[in-house]
Amino acid sequence: MPAQAYAGKECVCQFRRGICDQTCVRDMLDTPVYIACLRLSGRRCLVVGGGEIGLEKVEGLLACGGQVTLIAPEADQELARLAGEGSIAWERRAYAGPSDLEGVFIVIAATDDTDVNIGIYEDAERRAMLVNVVDVPPLCNFILPAIVRQGSMAIAISTQGASPALAKRMKREIADQFGPAYAELAVILNEVRGWAKGTLPTYNDRRGFFEDIINGDPDPVELIREGRSDEVRELIEAAKRRHAEALGASA
């Protein structure tokens, strides 16, 4: 149950019930979500709300290369610093309506004003654009999972809004299990993708090649953890020879 949606509290969703009766979240966990990774580099991203949560969302967008605009009459000191150095654009005013969404790819609302949040959601929905109202899943057409990042590797964890605390615990445990060695292996495997695409003619051939390396003995992850990355590259070269020879033999 989202923190801002429970029976007896003032309604914060688009149904405008006055007092929450949980209508908006009743079937929330029965709706599967489509997991995707967005490329934000160079895209216009809007955050409305200049508090601590707004800062968190701005930092997440900047980390992925988003071109961020903040709309807020007042802003957290760190947000003001980001604006001062030119990392974000800060429009020091309240949200003005649909015109603020012109040319925007994604909008995140982080205000404490229910009417503003609902208005942002409805304006964005009419434009069929991505919108997230923080901590109010019914006012979102996408949700933000907890993310584990190791280099170029990212793992997303979502409870569909049921328990952010559980997602955070899972994030800690997954970060411990899938550490830097996996990120380094991803980089090494990426180096050989061109060879695989140019040499192995089918998807199944390429899948078999990479699975042979990843699931082989010795374990490439353990080798990297032991500082033996060169041996991983040797394993890859051996796999290239095996698969090329097998391909030649079947020709």
PDB file of C-alpha atoms in Angstrom:
ATOM      1  CA  MET A   1       0.000   0.000   0.000  1.00  0.00           C
ATOM      2  CA  PRO A   2       1.506   3.366  -1.019  1.00  0.00           C
ATOM      3  CA  ALA A   3       2.279   5.653   1.903  1.00  0.00           C
ATOM      4  CA  GLN A   4      -0.130   8.308   0.660  1.00  0.00           C
ATOM      5  CA  ALA A   5      -3.090   6.034  -0.047  1.00  0.00           C
ATOM      6  CA  TYR A   6      -4.889   4.479   2.871  1.00  0.00           C
ATOM      7  CA  ALA A   7      -8.440   4.461   4.124  1.00  0.00           C
ATOM      8  CA  GLY A   8      -9.429   7.527   6.101  1.00  0.00           C
ATOM      9  CA  LYS A   9      -6.730   9.862   4.765  1.00  0.00           C
ATOM     10  CA  GLU A  10      -7.418  12.714   2.364  1.00  0.00           C
ATOM     11  CA  CYS A  11      -7.567  11.415  -1.208  1.00  0.00           C
ATOM     12  CA  VAL A  12      -4.412  12.135  -3.255  1.00  0.00           C
ATOM     13  CA  CYS A  13      -5.370  10.503  -6.565  1.00  0.00           C
ATOM     14  CA  GLN A  14      -7.298  11.338  -9.714  1.00  0.00           C
ATOM     15  CA  PHE A  15     -10.533   9.822  -8.394  1.00  0.00           C
ATOM     16  CA  ARG A  16     -10.930  12.747  -5.972  1.00  0.00           C
ATOM     17  CA  ARG A  17     -12.809  10.703  -3.388  1.00  0.00           C
ATOM     18  CA  GLY A  18     -12.332  13.349  -0.717  1.00  0.00           C
ATOM     19  CA  ILE A  19     -11.394  10.719   1.861  1.00  0.00           C
ATOM     20  CA  CYS A  20      -9.381   7.742   0.592  1.00  0.00           C
ATOM     21  CA  ASP A  21     -11.321   4.483   0.201  1.00  0.00           C
ATOM     22  CA  GLN A  22      -8.428   2.643  -1.517  1.00  0.00           C
ATOM     23  CA  THR A  23     -10.230   2.517  -4.872  1.00  0.00           C
ATOM     24  CA  CYS A  24      -7.073   3.512  -6.726  1.00  0.00           C
ATOM     25  CA  VAL A  25      -4.850   0.787  -5.285  1.00  0.00           C
ATOM     26  CA  ARG A  26      -7.271  -2.092  -4.894  1.00  0.00           C
ATOM     27  CA  ASP A  27      -6.081  -3.923  -8.028  1.00  0.00           C
ATOM     28  CA  MET A  28      -2.584  -2.435  -8.181  1.00  0.00           C
ATOM     29  CA  LEU A  29      -0.686  -5.681  -7.599  1.00  0.00           C
ATOM     30  CA  ASP A  30      -2.809  -7.544 -10.147  1.00  0.00           C
ATOM     31  CA  THR A  31      -1.580  -5.337 -12.978  1.00  0.00           C
ATOM     32  CA  PRO A  32       1.700  -6.535 -14.511  1.00  0.00           C
ATOM     33  CA  VAL A  33       4.211  -3.842 -15.425  1.00  0.00           C
ATOM     34  CA  TYR A  34       6.317  -3.811 -18.578  1.00  0.00           C
ATOM     35  CA  ILE A  35       9.956  -3.412 -17.557  1.00  0.00           C
ATOM     36  CA  ALA A  36      12.033  -1.226 -19.885  1.00  0.00           C
ATOM     37  CA  CYS A  37      15.299   0.732 -19.774  1.00  0.00           C
ATOM     38  CA  LEU A  38      14.986   4.269 -21.146  1.00  0.00           C
ATOM     39  CA  ARG A  39      17.707   6.177 -22.983  1.00  0.00           C
ATOM     40  CA  LEU A  40      17.499   9.704 -21.584  1.00  0.00           C
ATOM     41  CA  SER A  41      20.684  11.172 -23.020  1.00  0.00           C
ATOM     42  CA  GLY A  42      19.872  14.578 -24.467  1.00  0.00           C
ATOM     43  CA  ARG A  43      16.131  14.245 -23.813  1.00  0.00           C
ATOM     44  CA  ARG A  44      14.179  16.927 -21.971  1.00  0.00           C
ATOM     45  CA  CYS A  45      13.145  15.778 -18.498  1.00  0.00           C
ATOM     46  CA  LEU A  46      10.990  17.825 -16.128  1.00  0.00           C
ATOM     47  CA  VAL A  47      10.882  17.643 -12.333  1.00  0.00           C
ATOM     48  CA  VAL A  48       8.220  19.661 -10.517  1.00  0.00           C
ATOM     49  CA  GLY A  49       9.012  20.215  -6.848  1.00  0.00           C
ATOM     50  CA  GLY A  50      12.194  21.506  -5.268  1.00  0.00           C
ATOM     51  CA  GLY A  51      12.454  19.524  -2.034  1.00  0.00           C
ATOM     52  CA  GLU A  52      14.548  16.558  -0.975  1.00  0.00           C
ATOM     53  CA  ILE A  53      12.579  14.111  -3.134  1.00  0.00           C
ATOM     54  CA  GLY A  54      12.852  16.441  -6.108  1.00  0.00           C
ATOM     55  CA  LEU A  55      16.620  16.456  -5.620  1.00  0.00           C
ATOM     56  CA  GLU A  56      16.690  12.655  -5.596  1.00  0.00           C
ATOM     57  CA  LYS A  57      14.793  12.500  -8.880  1.00  0.00           C
ATOM     58  CA  VAL A  58      16.904  15.224 -10.501  1.00  0.00           C
ATOM     59  CA  GLU A  59      20.103  13.390  -9.575  1.00  0.00           C
ATOM     60  CA  GLY A  60      18.751  10.149 -11.033  1.00  0.00           C
ATOM     61  CA  LEU A  61      17.885  11.827 -14.329  1.00  0.00           C
ATOM     62  CA  LEU A  62      21.234  13.605 -14.540  1.00  0.00           C
ATOM     63  CA  ALA A  63      23.066  10.324 -13.916  1.00  0.00           C
ATOM     64  CA  CYS A  64      21.461   8.982 -17.102  1.00  0.00           C
ATOM     65  CA  GLY A  65      22.261  12.018 -19.219  1.00  0.00           C
ATOM     66  CA  GLY A  66      18.849  13.675 -19.087  1.00  0.00           C
ATOM     67  CA  GLN A  67      18.486  17.367 -19.926  1.00  0.00           C
ATOM     68  CA  VAL A  68      16.722  18.401 -16.717  1.00  0.00           C
ATOM     69  CA  THR A  69      14.455  21.358 -15.999  1.00  0.00           C
ATOM     70  CA  LEU A  70      13.213  21.998 -12.467  1.00  0.00           C
ATOM     71  CA  ILE A  71      10.001  23.926 -11.849  1.00  0.00           C
ATOM     72  CA  ALA A  72       9.633  25.116  -8.259  1.00  0.00           C
ATOM     73  CA  PRO A  73       9.221  28.484  -6.509  1.00  0.00           C
ATOM     74  CA  GLU A  74      11.839  27.422  -3.935  1.00  0.00           C
ATOM     75  CA  ALA A  75      14.463  24.697  -4.095  1.00  0.00           C
ATOM     76  CA  ASP A  76      16.737  22.605  -1.936  1.00  0.00           C
ATOM     77  CA  GLN A  77      20.211  24.115  -1.538  1.00  0.00           C
ATOM     78  CA  GLU A  78      21.805  21.368  -3.630  1.00  0.00           C
ATOM     79  CA  LEU A  79      19.272  21.898  -6.412  1.00  0.00           C
ATOM     80  CA  ALA A  80      20.093  25.602  -6.354  1.00  0.00           C
ATOM     81  CA  ARG A  81      23.778  24.709  -6.640  1.00  0.00           C
ATOM     82  CA  LEU A  82      23.093  22.435  -9.643  1.00  0.00           C
ATOM     83  CA  ALA A  83      21.184  25.274 -11.287  1.00  0.00           C
ATOM     84  CA  GLY A  84      23.945  27.763 -10.493  1.00  0.00           C
ATOM     85  CA  GLU A  85      26.589  25.608 -12.148  1.00  0.00           C
ATOM     86  CA  GLY A  86      24.389  25.055 -15.210  1.00  0.00           C
ATOM     87  CA  SER A  87      23.732  21.332 -14.701  1.00  0.00           C
ATOM     88  CA  ILE A  88      19.959  21.943 -14.659  1.00  0.00           C
ATOM     89  CA  ALA A  89      17.595  24.722 -15.685  1.00  0.00           C
ATOM     90  CA  TRP A  90      15.530  26.108 -12.808  1.00  0.00           C
ATOM     91  CA  GLU A  91      12.298  27.971 -13.485  1.00  0.00           C
ATOM     92  CA  ARG A  92      11.459  29.638 -10.166  1.00  0.00           C
ATOM     93  CA  ARG A  93       7.689  29.467 -10.268  1.00  0.00           C
ATOM     94  CA  ALA A  94       4.769  27.111  -9.791  1.00  0.00           C
ATOM     95  CA  TYR A  95       3.665  24.593 -12.417  1.00  0.00           C
ATOM     96  CA  ALA A  96       1.644  26.502 -15.015  1.00  0.00           C
ATOM     97  CA  GLY A  97      -0.174  23.744 -16.889  1.00  0.00           C
ATOM     98  CA  PRO A  98       0.100  21.817 -20.174  1.00  0.00           C
ATOM     99  CA  SER A  99       2.434  24.357 -21.781  1.00  0.00           C
ATOM    100  CA  ASP A 100       5.157  23.292 -19.303  1.00  0.00           C
ATOM    101  CA  LEU A 101       5.124  19.835 -20.886  1.00  0.00           C
ATOM    102  CA  GLU A 102       5.815  21.052 -24.411  1.00  0.00           C
ATOM    103  CA  GLY A 103       8.747  19.096 -25.851  1.00  0.00           C
ATOM    104  CA  VAL A 104       9.234  17.133 -22.622  1.00  0.00           C
ATOM    105  CA  PHE A 105       9.897  13.387 -22.745  1.00  0.00           C
ATOM    106  CA  ILE A 106       9.318  12.512 -19.095  1.00  0.00           C
ATOM    107  CA  VAL A 107       7.880  14.394 -16.108  1.00  0.00           C
ATOM    108  CA  ILE A 108       8.203  13.606 -12.409  1.00  0.00           C
ATOM    109  CA  ALA A 109       6.001  15.412  -9.909  1.00  0.00           C
ATOM    110  CA  ALA A 110       7.451  15.727  -6.412  1.00  0.00           C
ATOM    111  CA  THR A 111       5.228  18.383  -4.859  1.00  0.00           C
ATOM    112  CA  ASP A 112       3.176  18.205  -1.672  1.00  0.00           C
ATOM    113  CA  ASP A 113       0.131  19.720  -3.386  1.00  0.00           C
ATOM    114  CA  THR A 114      -2.445  17.068  -4.357  1.00  0.00           C
ATOM    115  CA  ASP A 115      -4.219  19.254  -6.896  1.00  0.00           C
ATOM    116  CA  VAL A 116      -0.950  20.132  -8.625  1.00  0.00           C
ATOM    117  CA  ASN A 117       0.085  16.475  -8.748  1.00  0.00           C
ATOM    118  CA  ILE A 118      -3.261  15.399 -10.198  1.00  0.00           C
ATOM    119  CA  GLY A 119      -3.087  18.218 -12.741  1.00  0.00           C
ATOM    120  CA  ILE A 120       0.395  17.191 -13.887  1.00  0.00           C
ATOM    121  CA  TYR A 121      -0.721  13.576 -14.224  1.00  0.00           C
ATOM    122  CA  GLU A 122      -3.809  14.461 -16.250  1.00  0.00           C
ATOM    123  CA  ASP A 123      -1.936  16.919 -18.473  1.00  0.00           C
ATOM    124  CA  ALA A 124       0.728  14.299 -19.196  1.00  0.00           C
ATOM    125  CA  GLU A 125      -1.792  11.520 -19.814  1.00  0.00           C
ATOM    126  CA  ARG A 126      -3.576  13.663 -22.404  1.00  0.00           C
ATOM    127  CA  ARG A 127      -0.254  13.972 -24.203  1.00  0.00           C
ATOM    128  CA  ALA A 128       0.474  10.227 -23.884  1.00  0.00           C
ATOM    129  CA  MET A 129       3.807  11.011 -22.228  1.00  0.00           C
ATOM    130  CA  LEU A 130       5.652   9.422 -19.329  1.00  0.00           C
ATOM    131  CA  VAL A 131       4.592  10.726 -15.912  1.00  0.00           C
ATOM    132  CA  ASN A 132       5.374   9.721 -12.340  1.00  0.00           C
ATOM    133  CA  VAL A 133       3.904  11.329  -9.235  1.00  0.00           C
ATOM    134  CA  VAL A 134       6.212  10.367  -6.391  1.00  0.00           C
ATOM    135  CA  ASP A 135       4.723   7.878  -3.907  1.00  0.00           C
ATOM    136  CA  VAL A 136       1.300   7.875  -5.602  1.00  0.00           C
ATOM    137  CA  PRO A 137       1.312   4.865  -7.982  1.00  0.00           C
ATOM    138  CA  PRO A 138      -2.227   5.564  -9.276  1.00  0.00           C
ATOM    139  CA  LEU A 139      -0.854   8.857 -10.625  1.00  0.00           C
ATOM    140  CA  CYS A 140       1.917   7.135 -12.574  1.00  0.00           C
ATOM    141  CA  ASN A 141       2.042   5.422 -15.948  1.00  0.00           C
ATOM    142  CA  PHE A 142       5.507   4.188 -15.013  1.00  0.00           C
ATOM    143  CA  ILE A 143       7.120   3.410 -11.694  1.00  0.00           C
ATOM    144  CA  LEU A 144      10.725   3.883 -10.668  1.00  0.00           C
ATOM    145  CA  PRO A 145      12.354   0.665  -9.433  1.00  0.00           C
ATOM    146  CA  ALA A 146      15.221   0.433  -7.005  1.00  0.00           C
ATOM    147  CA  ILE A 147      18.410   0.227  -9.081  1.00  0.00           C
ATOM    148  CA  VAL A 148      21.677  -1.582  -8.490  1.00  0.00           C
ATOM    149  CA  ARG A 149      24.401  -0.096 -10.704  1.00  0.00           C
ATOM    150  CA  GLN A 150      27.818  -1.573 -11.327  1.00  0.00           C
ATOM    151  CA  GLY A 151      29.557   0.179 -14.210  1.00  0.00           C
ATOM    152  CA  SER A 152      27.406  -0.307 -17.298  1.00  0.00           C
ATOM    153  CA  MET A 153      25.351  -2.995 -15.597  1.00  0.00           C
ATOM    154  CA  ALA A 154      22.004  -2.105 -14.026  1.00  0.00           C
ATOM    155  CA  ILE A 155      19.578  -4.347 -12.141  1.00  0.00           C
ATOM    156  CA  ALA A 156      16.046  -3.091 -11.470  1.00  0.00           C
ATOM    157  CA  ILE A 157      13.977  -4.248  -8.497  1.00  0.00           C
ATOM    158  CA  SER A 158      10.270  -3.493  -8.225  1.00  0.00           C
ATOM    159  CA  THR A 159       7.489  -4.514  -5.851  1.00  0.00           C
ATOM    160  CA  GLN A 160       5.012  -2.512  -7.984  1.00  0.00           C
ATOM    161  CA  GLY A 161       4.775   0.034  -5.210  1.00  0.00           C
ATOM    162  CA  ALA A 162       3.687  -2.485  -2.581  1.00  0.00           C
ATOM    163  CA  SER A 163       6.792  -2.100  -0.402  1.00  0.00           C
ATOM    164  CA  PRO A 164       9.647   0.287  -1.228  1.00  0.00           C
ATOM    165  CA  ALA A 165      11.353  -0.866   1.989  1.00  0.00           C
ATOM    166  CA  LEU A 166      11.442  -4.451   0.714  1.00  0.00           C
ATOM    167  CA  ALA A 167      12.804  -3.247  -2.631  1.00  0.00           C
ATOM    168  CA  LYS A 168      15.610  -1.422  -0.792  1.00  0.00           C
ATOM    169  CA  ARG A 169      16.508  -4.565   1.163  1.00  0.00           C
ATOM    170  CA  MET A 170      16.588  -6.575  -2.065  1.00  0.00           C
ATOM    171  CA  LYS A 171      18.792  -3.867  -3.595  1.00  0.00           C
ATOM    172  CA  ARG A 172      21.355  -4.239  -0.792  1.00  0.00           C
ATOM    173  CA  GLU A 173      21.398  -8.020  -1.079  1.00  0.00           C
ATOM    174  CA  ILE A 174      21.642  -8.016  -4.865  1.00  0.00           C
ATOM    175  CA  ALA A 175      24.438  -5.428  -4.763  1.00  0.00           C
ATOM    176  CA  ASP A 176      26.396  -7.752  -2.476  1.00  0.00           C
ATOM    177  CA  GLN A 177      25.845 -10.739  -4.758  1.00  0.00           C
ATOM    178  CA  PHE A 178      26.360  -9.087  -8.147  1.00  0.00           C
ATOM    179  CA  GLY A 179      29.348  -6.841  -7.595  1.00  0.00           C
ATOM    180  CA  PRO A 180      32.025  -5.265  -9.805  1.00  0.00           C
ATOM    181  CA  ALA A 181      33.154  -8.613 -11.234  1.00  0.00           C
ATOM    182  CA  TYR A 182      29.885  -8.929 -13.161  1.00  0.00           C
ATOM    183  CA  ALA A 183      30.230  -5.395 -14.549  1.00  0.00           C
ATOM    184  CA  GLU A 184      33.775  -6.154 -15.703  1.00  0.00           C
ATOM    185  CA  LEU A 185      32.657  -9.396 -17.333  1.00  0.00           C
ATOM    186  CA  ALA A 186      29.925  -7.481 -19.199  1.00  0.00           C
ATOM    187  CA  VAL A 187      32.577  -5.131 -20.605  1.00  0.00           C
ATOM    188  CA  ILE A 188      34.807  -8.026 -21.660  1.00  0.00           C
ATOM    189  CA  LEU A 189      31.920  -9.843 -23.341  1.00  0.00           C
ATOM    190  CA  ASN A 190      30.903  -6.659 -25.145  1.00  0.00           C
ATOM    191  CA  GLU A 191      34.373  -6.587 -26.713  1.00  0.00           C
ATOM    192  CA  VAL A 192      33.637  -9.817 -28.572  1.00  0.00           C
ATOM    193  CA  ARG A 193      30.072  -9.031 -29.724  1.00  0.00           C
ATOM    194  CA  GLY A 194      31.335  -7.753 -33.081  1.00  0.00           C
ATOM    195  CA  TRP A 195      33.207 -10.997 -33.728  1.00  0.00           C
ATOM    196  CA  ALA A 196      30.156 -13.060 -32.778  1.00  0.00           C
ATOM    197  CA  LYS A 197      27.814 -11.090 -35.044  1.00  0.00           C
ATOM    198  CA  GLY A 198      30.266 -11.221 -37.946  1.00  0.00           C
ATOM    199  CA  THR A 199      31.165 -14.896 -37.600  1.00  0.00           C
ATOM    200  CA  LEU A 200      28.235 -16.812 -36.114  1.00  0.00           C
ATOM    201  CA  PRO A 201      25.291 -16.706 -38.520  1.00  0.00           C
ATOM    202  CA  THR A 202      22.282 -17.311 -36.269  1.00  0.00           C
ATOM    203  CA  TYR A 203      20.938 -16.105 -32.961  1.00  0.00           C
ATOM    204  CA  ASN A 204      21.184 -19.621 -31.541  1.00  0.00           C
ATOM    205  CA  ASP A 205      24.834 -19.863 -32.610  1.00  0.00           C
ATOM    206  CA  ARG A 206      25.633 -16.595 -30.844  1.00  0.00           C
ATOM    207  CA  ARG A 207      23.634 -17.522 -27.758  1.00  0.00           C
ATOM    208  CA  GLY A 208      25.479 -20.835 -27.508  1.00  0.00           C
ATOM    209  CA  PHE A 209      28.823 -19.084 -27.823  1.00  0.00           C
ATOM    210  CA  PHE A 210      28.170 -16.659 -24.977  1.00  0.00           C
ATOM    211  CA  GLU A 211      26.545 -19.273 -22.744  1.00  0.00           C
ATOM    212  CA  ASP A 212      29.578 -21.500 -23.279  1.00  0.00           C
ATOM    213  CA  ILE A 213      31.744 -18.740 -21.804  1.00  0.00           C
ATOM    214  CA  ILE A 214      29.440 -17.540 -19.026  1.00  0.00           C
ATOM    215  CA  ASN A 215      28.513 -21.010 -17.744  1.00  0.00           C
ATOM    216  CA  GLY A 216      31.871 -22.628 -18.399  1.00  0.00           C
ATOM    217  CA  ASP A 217      34.525 -24.048 -16.136  1.00  0.00           C
ATOM    218  CA  PRO A 218      36.452 -22.239 -14.784  1.00  0.00           C
ATOM    219  CA  ASP A 219      33.870 -19.640 -13.823  1.00  0.00           C
ATOM    220  CA  PRO A 220      34.776 -16.307 -15.479  1.00  0.00           C
ATOM    221  CA  VAL A 221      33.260 -14.314 -12.602  1.00  0.00           C
ATOM    222  CA  GLU A 222      35.482 -16.077 -10.065  1.00  0.00           C
ATOM    223  CA  LEU A 223      38.519 -15.506 -12.265  1.00  0.00           C
ATOM    224  CA  ILE A 224      37.803 -11.771 -12.365  1.00  0.00           C
ATOM    225  CA  ARG A 225      37.278 -11.686  -8.605  1.00  0.00           C
ATOM    226  CA  GLU A 226      40.734 -13.239  -8.244  1.00  0.00           C
ATOM    227  CA  GLY A 227      42.285 -10.623 -10.523  1.00  0.00           C
ATOM    228  CA  ARG A 228      42.725 -13.051 -13.439  1.00  0.00           C
ATOM    229  CA  SER A 229      40.915 -11.129 -16.164  1.00  0.00           C
ATOM    230  CA  ASP A 230      43.534 -12.155 -18.751  1.00  0.00           C
ATOM    231  CA  GLU A 231      42.480 -15.763 -18.254  1.00  0.00           C
ATOM    232  CA  VAL A 232      38.896 -14.803 -19.040  1.00  0.00           C
ATOM    233  CA  ARG A 233      40.039 -13.408 -22.363  1.00  0.00           C
ATOM    234  CA  GLU A 234      41.912 -16.658 -22.971  1.00  0.00           C
ATOM    235  CA  LEU A 235      38.692 -18.577 -22.312  1.00  0.00           C
ATOM    236  CA  ILE A 236      36.937 -16.378 -24.847  1.00  0.00           C
ATOM    237  CA  GLU A 237      39.604 -16.981 -27.476  1.00  0.00           C
ATOM    238  CA  ALA A 238      39.299 -20.726 -26.906  1.00  0.00           C
ATOM    239  CA  ALA A 239      35.513 -20.504 -27.256  1.00  0.00           C
ATOM    240  CA  LYS A 240      35.898 -18.553 -30.501  1.00  0.00           C
ATOM    241  CA  ARG A 241      38.088 -21.302 -31.928  1.00  0.00           C
ATOM    242  CA  ARG A 242      35.681 -24.058 -30.861  1.00  0.00           C
ATOM    243  CA  HIS A 243      32.626 -22.395 -32.295  1.00  0.00           C
ATOM    244  CA  ALA A 244      34.350 -21.370 -35.521  1.00  0.00           C
ATOM    245  CA  GLU A 245      35.611 -24.944 -36.002  1.00  0.00           C
ATOM    246  CA  ALA A 246      32.168 -26.389 -35.272  1.00  0.00           C
ATOM    247  CA  LEU A 247      30.667 -24.019 -37.789  1.00  0.00           C
ATOM    248  CA  GLY A 248      33.232 -25.058 -40.398  1.00  0.00           C
ATOM    249  CA  ALA A 249      32.647 -28.749 -39.745  1.00  0.00           C
ATOM    250  CA  SER A 250      28.899 -28.362 -40.282  1.00  0.00           C
ATOM    251  CA  ALA A 251      29.297 -26.368 -43.488  1.00  0.00           C
TER     252      ALA A 251
END
